[in-house]
Amino acid sequence: MLFISCVDHQEQSPFGEIELQNVESPVLLDDQVIFPLKTLRDGDKIYVTDRSNKPSVWIFRIDEANDLHLFRELGREGRGGGEFLAPDQIFPQNNGRGIFVYDTGGRKLVRINNQFAIESNEYSFRTSGMPTNIYSISEDLFLVTGILPESKFEIFEKRDFELTRSKSFGELTSLGDQFGKLHLASAWRSQSVYHSGMDRLALFSSYAERIELYGLDGELLHTVSSDEHDVPRVSYAGSEFVFQDDAIISYVSAASDQNYIYALYSGNNYGADGAGNGSILHVFDWDLNFIEGFQLDHFSVSISADDGKVYSTQNHPEAAIRLIELNLTD
């Protein structure tokens, strides 16, 4: 079923002069995890991928007071079964049979089953691109966004132990004939969120102030952009692909629940120290109506969301997992 948005414009854009509310974020965890990257809350468990691979995945139990208690450690560095080169995205399987971890270094999916053990079967991606956000949309189908040379998002089908692209959607807007497919895809890299009940996908550009809302049939439903940074600012310096001096980093992470989308915004110059972290949180509904903006009390590299609570991963100036409670009302 295709849901068409009736919203034709933004009454308030996140890219103009907006008032930001200060929000505090208590620290849930400030030791143990060396290089945390992504988090996922599933019931009373919080999963954390750790790029140090010591271990690769931490599992904590969270109690009613939001205190974390170590439950299990999984994975280590390597190329073999249950081993990771660069553990990244973590997301639930569509049928509730476990949790998937994407190893961006090994280009493979590894499943943690409901007994909290790594399964021996691993699924390799057959792609020349670089998936950065992955969603399980059925038993055998995965929705993928990231650096994709042919499109803005793709559907991959599981066949035996390989994931093969079956559909592509969303044409990459040209930045000039001189750019090859991979460089163009790198410039248009985005963060994404997916609503399984509505079959909607929102793409938040990493290097431009641009947000797009799609149906899973590829129909573009709505766009929000700024006049100043509506496209990535890239060029060639000799034969080298570079971001220009006036380029910015826009959205560094995005998360969602059934009611809201939470997008972590940087807005810093591409070459600035720490530009890959964000300290501003933009909140939208699922029609891309801008709801509110928040100034965080820390810099975050990624966020996740669960039932109105936002979990933030901090790597600067030190590693920590934080809780952001916004108390938004429907």
C-alpha angles and dihedrals in degrees: 000000000000118000113204117203116231091202111107101174145011119257088196125020123208089220099063131067103307131167112246121208116219113238130188122221119198116216114250096181130011104164140035096048108084104190109006116188116164133015135198129189115209115173108307093342130090118199120203126189113216119202090202088070089219079137114346096218130025122198119200131182113227119208132203091272089056091248116148122226122190110250107167145346120216137183137009139212117293146080099261133090113309090009129116139201098192114357109205132147119040122190141154123262114249095241096048094248095128149302126297124216118197116214104205091189094053095033091228142120119231121192127218106202129217090269087063094246129126111249120228094230112089128184121219124208117234099206140116089214133078115248113212103168123035131180130188105227099170141353092285106015130085129189111218134191131172134080100355117164095208105040150348095263137007142195116228124197124212112232113176102309099336131087110215127186112251103167137019128198139181120043116240108242110242119249093185138314092265094071119092122219097262094048091047090051090049091053091050095045110145144188114232148196129198131205108205095193094053098031090230128147123194120199119202111194115233095207105028135048093250134121126185131190118207139181114227089252088067096257111148105227104177143353133204119188144150127241094229102049104019093135133034114266106229137144143159121269098200102311094334121103109227142169110243124247092256094048118120137204108236118177118012099178142000136197137175149188131195094286109029146032118219117200124189110218130197108174091183126134112275093241097046121113111264093009090139089068125077133210100178123081120202118196123204137171120235092271088060092251106156109239108176145329127230134196110219123214091230144030116262133197096196143357138205131189138212127176097332097321122109121206118204129202114212124193100162128101085355138346118275144144113226136189121226116193112187101174093217117179126218 
